[in-house]
XYZ file of C-alpha atoms in Angstrom:
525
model
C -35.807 29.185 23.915
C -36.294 27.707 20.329
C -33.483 25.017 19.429
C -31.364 26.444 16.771
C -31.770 24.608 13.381
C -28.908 22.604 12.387
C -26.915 23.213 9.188
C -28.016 19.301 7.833
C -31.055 17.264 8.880
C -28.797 14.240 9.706
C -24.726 14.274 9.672
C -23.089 11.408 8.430
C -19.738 9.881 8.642
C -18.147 9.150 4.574
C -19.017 5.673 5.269
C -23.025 6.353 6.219
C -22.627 6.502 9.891
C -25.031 8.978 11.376
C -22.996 10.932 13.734
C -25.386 12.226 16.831
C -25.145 15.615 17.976
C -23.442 14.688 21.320
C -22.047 11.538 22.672
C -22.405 12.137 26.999
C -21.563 8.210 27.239
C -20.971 4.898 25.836
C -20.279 1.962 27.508
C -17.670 0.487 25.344
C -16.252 -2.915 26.535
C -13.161 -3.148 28.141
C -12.246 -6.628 27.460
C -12.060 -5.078 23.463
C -10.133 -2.089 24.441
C -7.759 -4.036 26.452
C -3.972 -2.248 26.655
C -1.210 -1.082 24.085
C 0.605 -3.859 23.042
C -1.693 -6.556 24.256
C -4.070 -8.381 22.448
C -6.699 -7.619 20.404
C -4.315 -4.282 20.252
C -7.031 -1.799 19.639
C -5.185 0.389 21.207
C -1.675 -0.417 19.208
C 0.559 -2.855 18.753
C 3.826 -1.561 20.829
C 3.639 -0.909 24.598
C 5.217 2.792 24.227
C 3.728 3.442 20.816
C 5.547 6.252 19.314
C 6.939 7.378 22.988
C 9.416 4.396 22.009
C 10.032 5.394 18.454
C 8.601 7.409 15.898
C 6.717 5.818 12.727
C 8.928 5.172 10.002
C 8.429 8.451 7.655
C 8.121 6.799 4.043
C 8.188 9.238 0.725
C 6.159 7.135 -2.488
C 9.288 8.073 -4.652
C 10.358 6.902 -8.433
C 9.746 7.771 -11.972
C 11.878 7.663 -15.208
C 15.169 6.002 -15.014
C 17.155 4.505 -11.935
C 19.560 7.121 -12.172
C 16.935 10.305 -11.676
C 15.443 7.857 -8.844
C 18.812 7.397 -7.099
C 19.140 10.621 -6.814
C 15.548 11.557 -5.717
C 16.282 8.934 -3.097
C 19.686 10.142 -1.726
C 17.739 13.696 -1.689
C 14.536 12.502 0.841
C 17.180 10.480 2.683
C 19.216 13.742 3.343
C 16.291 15.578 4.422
C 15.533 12.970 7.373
C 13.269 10.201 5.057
C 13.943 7.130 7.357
C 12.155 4.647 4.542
C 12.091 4.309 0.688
C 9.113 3.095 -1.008
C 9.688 2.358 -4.493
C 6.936 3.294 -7.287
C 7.607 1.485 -10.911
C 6.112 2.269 -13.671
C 3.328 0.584 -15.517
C 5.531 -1.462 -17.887
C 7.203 -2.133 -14.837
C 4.329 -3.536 -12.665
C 2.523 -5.933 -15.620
C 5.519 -7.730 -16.282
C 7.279 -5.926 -19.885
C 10.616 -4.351 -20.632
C 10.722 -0.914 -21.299
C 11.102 -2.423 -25.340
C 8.081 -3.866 -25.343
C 5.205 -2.435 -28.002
C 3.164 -1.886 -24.967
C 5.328 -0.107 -22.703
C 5.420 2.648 -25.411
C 4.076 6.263 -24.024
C 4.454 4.439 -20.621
C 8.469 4.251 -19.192
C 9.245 5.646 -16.770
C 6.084 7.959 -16.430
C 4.050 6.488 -13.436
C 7.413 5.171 -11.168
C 10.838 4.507 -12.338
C 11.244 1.873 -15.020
C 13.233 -1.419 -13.884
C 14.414 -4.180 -17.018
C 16.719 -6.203 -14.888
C 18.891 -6.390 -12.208
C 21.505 -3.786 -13.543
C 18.236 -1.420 -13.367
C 18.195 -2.081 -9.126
C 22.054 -1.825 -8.637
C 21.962 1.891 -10.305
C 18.352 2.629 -8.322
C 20.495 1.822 -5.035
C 24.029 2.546 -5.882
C 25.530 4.455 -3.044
C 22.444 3.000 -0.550
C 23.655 0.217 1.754
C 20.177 -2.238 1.934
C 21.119 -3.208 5.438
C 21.171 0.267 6.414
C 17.758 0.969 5.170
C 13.504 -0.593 5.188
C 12.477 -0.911 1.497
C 8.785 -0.882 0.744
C 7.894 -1.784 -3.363
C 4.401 -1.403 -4.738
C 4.658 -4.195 -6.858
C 2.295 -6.994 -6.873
C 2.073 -9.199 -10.295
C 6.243 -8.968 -10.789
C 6.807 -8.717 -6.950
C 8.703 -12.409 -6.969
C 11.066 -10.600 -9.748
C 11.721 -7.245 -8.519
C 11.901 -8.951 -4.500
C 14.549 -11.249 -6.357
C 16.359 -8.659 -7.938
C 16.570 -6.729 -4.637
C 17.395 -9.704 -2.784
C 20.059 -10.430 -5.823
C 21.829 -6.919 -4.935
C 21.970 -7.493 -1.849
C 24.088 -10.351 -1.946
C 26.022 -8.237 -4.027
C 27.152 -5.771 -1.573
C 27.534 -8.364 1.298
C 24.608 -7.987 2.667
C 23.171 -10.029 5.560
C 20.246 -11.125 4.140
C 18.780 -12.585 7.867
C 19.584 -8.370 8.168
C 17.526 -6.885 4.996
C 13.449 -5.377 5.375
C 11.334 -4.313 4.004
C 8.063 -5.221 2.414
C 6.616 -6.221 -1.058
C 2.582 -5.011 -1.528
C 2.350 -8.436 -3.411
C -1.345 -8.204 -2.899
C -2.847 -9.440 -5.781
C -6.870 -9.607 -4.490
C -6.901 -6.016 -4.824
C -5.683 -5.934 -7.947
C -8.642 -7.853 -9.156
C -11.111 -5.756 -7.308
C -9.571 -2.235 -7.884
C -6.712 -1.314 -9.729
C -6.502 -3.815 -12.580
C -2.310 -4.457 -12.998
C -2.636 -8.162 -12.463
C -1.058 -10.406 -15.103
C -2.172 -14.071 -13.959
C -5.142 -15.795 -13.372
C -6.242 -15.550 -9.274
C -5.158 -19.630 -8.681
C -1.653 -18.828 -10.203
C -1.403 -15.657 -8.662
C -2.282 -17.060 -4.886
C 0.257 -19.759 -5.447
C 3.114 -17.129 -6.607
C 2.136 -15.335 -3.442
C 2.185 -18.205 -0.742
C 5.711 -19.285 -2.918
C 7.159 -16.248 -1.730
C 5.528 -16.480 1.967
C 7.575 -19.638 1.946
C 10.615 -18.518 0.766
C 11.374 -15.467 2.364
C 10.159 -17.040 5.857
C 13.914 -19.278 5.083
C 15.849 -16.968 3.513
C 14.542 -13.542 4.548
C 12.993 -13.857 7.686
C 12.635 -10.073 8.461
C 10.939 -9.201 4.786
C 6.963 -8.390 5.149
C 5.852 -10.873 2.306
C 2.564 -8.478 1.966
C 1.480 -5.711 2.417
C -2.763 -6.741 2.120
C -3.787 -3.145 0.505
C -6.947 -1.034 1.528
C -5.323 1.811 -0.260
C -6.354 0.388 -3.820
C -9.640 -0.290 -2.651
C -10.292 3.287 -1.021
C -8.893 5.014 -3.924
C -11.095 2.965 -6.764
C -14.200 4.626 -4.748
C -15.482 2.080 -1.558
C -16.262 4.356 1.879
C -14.422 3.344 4.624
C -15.809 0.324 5.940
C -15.867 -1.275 2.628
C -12.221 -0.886 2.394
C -11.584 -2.280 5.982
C -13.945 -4.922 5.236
C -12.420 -5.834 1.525
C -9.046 -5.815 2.920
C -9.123 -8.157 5.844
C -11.428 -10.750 3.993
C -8.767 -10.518 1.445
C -5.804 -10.896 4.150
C -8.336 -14.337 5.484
C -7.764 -16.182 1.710
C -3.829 -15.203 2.093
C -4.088 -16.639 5.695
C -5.782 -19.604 4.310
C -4.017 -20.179 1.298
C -0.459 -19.995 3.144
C -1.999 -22.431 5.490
C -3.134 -24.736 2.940
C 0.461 -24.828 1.664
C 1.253 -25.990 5.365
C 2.946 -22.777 6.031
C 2.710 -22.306 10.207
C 0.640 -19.379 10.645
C 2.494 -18.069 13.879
C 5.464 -17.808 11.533
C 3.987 -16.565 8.414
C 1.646 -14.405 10.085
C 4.430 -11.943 11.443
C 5.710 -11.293 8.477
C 2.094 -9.909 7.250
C 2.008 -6.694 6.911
C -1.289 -3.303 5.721
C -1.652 -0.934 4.102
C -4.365 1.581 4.358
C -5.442 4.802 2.998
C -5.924 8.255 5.212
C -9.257 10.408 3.771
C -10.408 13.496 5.272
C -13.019 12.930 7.906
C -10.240 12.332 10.670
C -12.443 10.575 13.187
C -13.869 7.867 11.407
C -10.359 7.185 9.979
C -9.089 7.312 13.802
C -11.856 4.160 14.633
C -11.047 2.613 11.226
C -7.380 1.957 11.785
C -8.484 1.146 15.518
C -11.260 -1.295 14.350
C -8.873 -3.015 12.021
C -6.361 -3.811 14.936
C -9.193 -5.621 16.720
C -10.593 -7.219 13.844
C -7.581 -8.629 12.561
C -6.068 -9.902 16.095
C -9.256 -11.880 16.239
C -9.427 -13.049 12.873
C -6.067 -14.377 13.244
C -6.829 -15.928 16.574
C -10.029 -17.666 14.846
C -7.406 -19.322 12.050
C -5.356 -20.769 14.777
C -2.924 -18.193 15.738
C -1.474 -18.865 19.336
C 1.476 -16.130 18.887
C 0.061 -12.837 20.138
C 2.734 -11.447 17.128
C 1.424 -12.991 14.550
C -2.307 -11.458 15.674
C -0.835 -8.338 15.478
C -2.143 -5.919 12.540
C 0.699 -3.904 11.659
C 0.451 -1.118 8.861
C 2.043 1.391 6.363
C -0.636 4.755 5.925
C -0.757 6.719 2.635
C -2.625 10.275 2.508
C -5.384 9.513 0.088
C -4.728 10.106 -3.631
C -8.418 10.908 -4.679
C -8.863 13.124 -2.831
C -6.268 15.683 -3.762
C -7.799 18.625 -6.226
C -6.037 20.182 -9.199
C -8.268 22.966 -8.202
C -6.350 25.478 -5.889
C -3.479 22.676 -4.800
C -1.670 24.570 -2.085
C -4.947 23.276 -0.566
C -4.233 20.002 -0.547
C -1.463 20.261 2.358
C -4.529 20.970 4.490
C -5.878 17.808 3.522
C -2.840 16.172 3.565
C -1.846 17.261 7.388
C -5.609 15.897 8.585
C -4.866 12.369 6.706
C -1.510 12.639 8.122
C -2.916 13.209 11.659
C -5.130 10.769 11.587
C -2.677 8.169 10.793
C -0.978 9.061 13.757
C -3.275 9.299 15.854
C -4.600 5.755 14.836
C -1.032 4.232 15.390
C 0.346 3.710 12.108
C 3.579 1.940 11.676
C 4.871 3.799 8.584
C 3.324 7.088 6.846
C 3.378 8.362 3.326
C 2.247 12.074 2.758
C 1.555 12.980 -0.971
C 2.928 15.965 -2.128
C -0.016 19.182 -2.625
C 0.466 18.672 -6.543
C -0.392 15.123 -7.334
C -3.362 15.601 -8.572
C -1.487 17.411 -11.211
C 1.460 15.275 -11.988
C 4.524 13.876 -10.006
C 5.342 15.649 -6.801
C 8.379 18.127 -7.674
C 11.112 18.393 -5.073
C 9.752 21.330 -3.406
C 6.116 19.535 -2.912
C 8.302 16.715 -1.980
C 9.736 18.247 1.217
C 6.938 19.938 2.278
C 4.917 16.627 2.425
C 7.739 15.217 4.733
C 8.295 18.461 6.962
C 4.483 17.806 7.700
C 5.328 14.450 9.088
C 8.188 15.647 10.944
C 5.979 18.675 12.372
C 3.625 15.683 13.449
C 6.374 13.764 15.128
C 8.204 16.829 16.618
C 5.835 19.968 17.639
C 2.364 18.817 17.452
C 2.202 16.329 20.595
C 0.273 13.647 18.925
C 2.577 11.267 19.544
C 3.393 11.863 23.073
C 0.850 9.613 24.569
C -0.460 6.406 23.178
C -3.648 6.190 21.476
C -4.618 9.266 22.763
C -8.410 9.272 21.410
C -9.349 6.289 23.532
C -12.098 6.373 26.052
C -13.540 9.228 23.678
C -17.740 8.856 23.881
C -17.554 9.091 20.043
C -14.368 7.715 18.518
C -14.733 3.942 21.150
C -18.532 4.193 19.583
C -17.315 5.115 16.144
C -14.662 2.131 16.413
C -17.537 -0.190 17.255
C -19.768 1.103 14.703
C -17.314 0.775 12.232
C -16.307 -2.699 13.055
C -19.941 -4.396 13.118
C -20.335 -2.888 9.457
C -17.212 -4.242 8.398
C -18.040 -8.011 9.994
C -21.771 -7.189 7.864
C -19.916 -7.522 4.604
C -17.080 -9.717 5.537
C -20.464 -12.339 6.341
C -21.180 -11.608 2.906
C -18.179 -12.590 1.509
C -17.581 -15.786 3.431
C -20.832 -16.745 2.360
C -19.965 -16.881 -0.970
C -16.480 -18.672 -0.685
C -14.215 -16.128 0.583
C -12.655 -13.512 -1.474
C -11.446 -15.226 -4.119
C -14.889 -16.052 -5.132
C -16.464 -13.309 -4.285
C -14.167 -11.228 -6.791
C -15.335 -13.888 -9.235
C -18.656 -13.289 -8.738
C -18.172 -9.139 -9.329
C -19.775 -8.904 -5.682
C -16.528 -6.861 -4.499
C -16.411 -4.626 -7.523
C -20.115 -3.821 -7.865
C -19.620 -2.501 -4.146
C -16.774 -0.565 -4.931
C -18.329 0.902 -7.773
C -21.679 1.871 -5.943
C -19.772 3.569 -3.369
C -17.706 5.704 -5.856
C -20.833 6.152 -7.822
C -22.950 7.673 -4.573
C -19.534 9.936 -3.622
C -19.540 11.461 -7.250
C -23.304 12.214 -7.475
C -22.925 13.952 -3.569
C -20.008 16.136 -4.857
C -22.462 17.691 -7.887
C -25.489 17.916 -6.223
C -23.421 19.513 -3.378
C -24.174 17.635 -0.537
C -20.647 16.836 -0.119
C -18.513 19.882 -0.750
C -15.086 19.714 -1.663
C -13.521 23.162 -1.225
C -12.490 25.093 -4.252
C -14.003 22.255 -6.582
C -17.788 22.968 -6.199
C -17.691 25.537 -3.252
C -15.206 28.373 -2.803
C -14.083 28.190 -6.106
C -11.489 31.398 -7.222
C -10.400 32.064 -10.937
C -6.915 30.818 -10.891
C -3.676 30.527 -13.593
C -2.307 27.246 -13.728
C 0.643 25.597 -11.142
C 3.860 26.501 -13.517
C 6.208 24.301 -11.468
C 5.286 20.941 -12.860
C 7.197 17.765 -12.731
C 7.185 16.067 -16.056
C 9.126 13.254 -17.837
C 10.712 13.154 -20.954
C 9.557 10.372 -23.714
C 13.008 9.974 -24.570
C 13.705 7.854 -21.407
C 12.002 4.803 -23.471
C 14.769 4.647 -26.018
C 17.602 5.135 -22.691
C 16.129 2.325 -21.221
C 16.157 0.222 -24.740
C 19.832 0.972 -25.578
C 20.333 -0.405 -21.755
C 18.843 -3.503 -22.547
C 20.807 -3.925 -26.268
C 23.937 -3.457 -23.975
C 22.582 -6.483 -21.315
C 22.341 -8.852 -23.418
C 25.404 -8.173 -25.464
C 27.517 -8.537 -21.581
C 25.492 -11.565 -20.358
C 25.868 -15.094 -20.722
C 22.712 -15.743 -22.952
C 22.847 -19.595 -23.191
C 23.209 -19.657 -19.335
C 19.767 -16.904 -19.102
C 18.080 -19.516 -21.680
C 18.827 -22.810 -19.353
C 17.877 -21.078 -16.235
C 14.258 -19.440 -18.064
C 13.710 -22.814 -19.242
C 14.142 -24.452 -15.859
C 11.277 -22.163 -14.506
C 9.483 -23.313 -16.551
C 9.642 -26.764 -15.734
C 8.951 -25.326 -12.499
C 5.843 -23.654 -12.696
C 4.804 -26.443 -14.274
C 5.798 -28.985 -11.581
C 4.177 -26.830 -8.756
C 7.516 -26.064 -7.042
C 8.812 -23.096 -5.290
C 9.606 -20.414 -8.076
C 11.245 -18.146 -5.982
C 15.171 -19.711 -6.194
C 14.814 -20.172 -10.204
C 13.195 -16.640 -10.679
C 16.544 -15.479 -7.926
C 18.669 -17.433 -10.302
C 17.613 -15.695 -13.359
C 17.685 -12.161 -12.066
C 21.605 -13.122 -11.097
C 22.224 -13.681 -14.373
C 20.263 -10.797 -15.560
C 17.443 -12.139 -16.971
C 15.094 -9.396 -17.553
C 11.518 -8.915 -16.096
C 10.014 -9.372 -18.906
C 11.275 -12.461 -20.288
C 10.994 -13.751 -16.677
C 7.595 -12.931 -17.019
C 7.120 -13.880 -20.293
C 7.854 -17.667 -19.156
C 5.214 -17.678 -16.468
C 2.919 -16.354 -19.023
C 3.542 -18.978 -20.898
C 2.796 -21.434 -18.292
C -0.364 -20.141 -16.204
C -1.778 -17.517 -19.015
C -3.606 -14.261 -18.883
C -6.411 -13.428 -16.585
C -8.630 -10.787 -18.824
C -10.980 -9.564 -16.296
């Protein structure tokens, strides 16, 4: 009997990995599989897994002012959210007040736009911060809006040994990928390890990071490349805090991921398994002796890019595999976009639905009644070892040539990236790679009508806010306290209780900013 011909002449995993046509055994090593909970954790990092507790079910929420967030927030909360995660606008993340020239066209479009302190108590009014985790995407202000957080809390009597939560303050990326950096890497780094220090004192259960593959995956790397990119990048934070003469079993606890979810669920099942393993010994290799602090724990978000504006309700397809392969890779926290993202902010509808598929997840699909339940698979423990040698490959690379700082330097990081994306793009027209109802299965269609937009007018809101700030505040106080940062940054001290002073007093971000600006310049790229 003739073999029947194959649709492709070799199947391949996003990343490259040629996938065989059966897998009837590996021999996978034990010693790296080892047992849930236990070190090097490929098979996750609690005992019980989700048996024990469900992942903490995040919604990516915030856009125009803190009053339409608040009450975006008390809606996801109501409807069984167990996590906020803050998105601020662009203004927002690169350091300027909403009136700033630049921020013009910008406030409140991309997250919810944040000028000081009086900005977080309305974003949270009514939310007690002990009562909820807190995750901000914020990486070049993180030390402001962290402060200003931190700042409320105090506010409402908060236990601060209490409040979590976690700051992406992952500037590496930002370099690499996504381009909202403000200072030059050296600066940046210290800012970084300033806040490692200071929240290991005064906020012990804050993640000071979260070290972001989501950035890198959604710039246009496969994979591996954004394994590999991200854990290099987590080695210079390691190193850097250790330099400092942080304690890594301390530090390293409060380390948290973040990673994205694509479509081809297997090889994002070995990644997030891989990563475990890679990271526990990494850690181990920089003088961990805490099995805790070896322990790679992570926050998932369904991948942006890949959402189409093309027939959307598709994208909840893509969405629940992303979503399932999160899970079934033993993610600590989960973010599922909503099905019209690719079109503009998710409405409240698109909202719900992305968190009902988490909750179907949790509650009626059995994923996450057993732990890890793709191990001992033929092709995922293969796949996970696969996955990981490729990632070492270019993590060789990049210690070679200094570690990631300098290897972001040297463009080596972005010229991969940008390969990658290039490759992805050119598969998509010439079809190889089919993305359905974009260049296959494509339907004449009327445009989504229920759109989520945001007014322009929220610019001159936010303006009249700030006239009214510093008309209540005490502005000689705000001046002392700005200039005694900067005799900080200068002096190479800890920032982090003069930039906490200054958001007390209302300072705003961007004259907070503004000072370290002053003091440690512009990085232009």
């Amino acid at each position: 009997m003739a073999e029947e011909k194959e649709r492709k002449e070799k199947f391949l995993t996003d990343s490259g990995i040629e996938i065989k046509r059966v897998y009837s055994s590996y021999k996978y090593a034990t010693e790296k599989l080892g047992e849930p909970g236990k070190f090097p954790f490929t098979r996750g990092v609690q005992p019980s897994m989700y048996r024990g507790k469900f992942w903490t079910m995040r919604q990516y929420a915030g856009f125009s002012t803190a009053e339409e967030s608040n009450k975006r927030y008390k809606y996801l909360l109501a409807n069984g959210t167990t996590g906020l995660s803050v998105a601020f606008d662009l203004p927002t993340q690169i350091g300027y007040d909403s009136d700033h020239s630049f921020a013009e066209g910008e406030v409140g479009k991309s997250g919810v736009a944040i000028d000081s302190l009086r900005d977080i108590e309305i974003l949270f009014d009514g939310i007690k911060l002990e009562d909820v985790t807190t995750s901000m995407t914020i990486n070049s202000t993180a030390s402001i809006l962290l402060s200003m957080y931190i700042a409320l809390a105090k506010k409402q009597g908060a236990d601060l040994k209490k409040i979590s939560g976690t700051i992406q303050n992952d500037l590496l990326k930002e370099y690499a990928a996504r381009g909202t950096y403000i200072y030059p890497p050296k600066p940046s780094m210290r800012i970084i390890t300033d806040i490692f220090e200071f929240c290991s004192k005064e906020v012990p259960k804050w993640n000071t990071i979260s070290i972001s593959g989501y950035h890198i995956r959604e710039a246009g790397s496969s994979a591996v490349q954004e394994l590999a990119f991200t854990l290099a990048n987590g080695k210079a934070y390691v190193k850097a805090a250790q330099e400092k003469g942080l304690a890594i079993d301390v530090f390293g606890k409060r380390l948290s991921f973040f990673f994205n979810a694509h479509n081809n669920l297997f090889e994002e099942v070995a990644k997030f398994r891989a990563a475990r393993r890679m990271w526990a010994s990494i850690m181990k290799e920089l003088g961990a002796k805490d099995e805790r602090a070896m322990m790679l724990r992570f926050h998932t978000q369904t991948g942006g890019s890949t959402l189409t504006a093309q027939q959307p309700q598709n994208n909840i397809t893509r969405v629940t595999i992303q979503a399932l392969s999160a899970v079934l890779g033993g993610t600590q926290s989960l973010h599922t976009n909503g099905f019209d993202e690719a079109i503009a902010l998710p409405t409240e509808d698109a909202a719900r639905i992305a968190l009902r598929t988490q909750q179907i997840l949790a509650y009626e699909s059995g994923a996450a009644d057993t732990v890890d339940p793709l191990a001992g698979s033929y092709f995922v423990e293969q796949l996970t070892d696969e996955i990981e040698a490729a990632a070492y490959d270019l993590i060789s690379k990049i210690d070679a040539m200094g570690g990631s700082v300098a290897a972001i330097e040297q463009g080596f990081i972005q010229k991969e990236i940008a390969a990658s994306a290039y490759k992805y793009q050119n598969d998509i027209q010439r079809c190889e790679k089919i993305i359905v109802g974009v260049n296959k299965f494509e339907v004449e269609e009327k445009p989504l009508q229920d759109i989520f937009t945001v007014d322009d007018s929220i610019r001159e809101k936010q303006i009249e806010k700030i006239k009214q700030l510093k008309a209540d505040r005490d502005n000689a106080k705000v001046k002392t306290i700005l200039t005694q940062l900067e005799q900080t940054a200068k002096a190479d001290a800890n920032v982090m209780p003069v930039i906490l002073n200054a958001a007390e007093n209302y300072a705003t971000l961007g004259e907070i900013a503004d000072v370290m600006r002053g003091v440690f310049g512009e990085y232009s790229g």
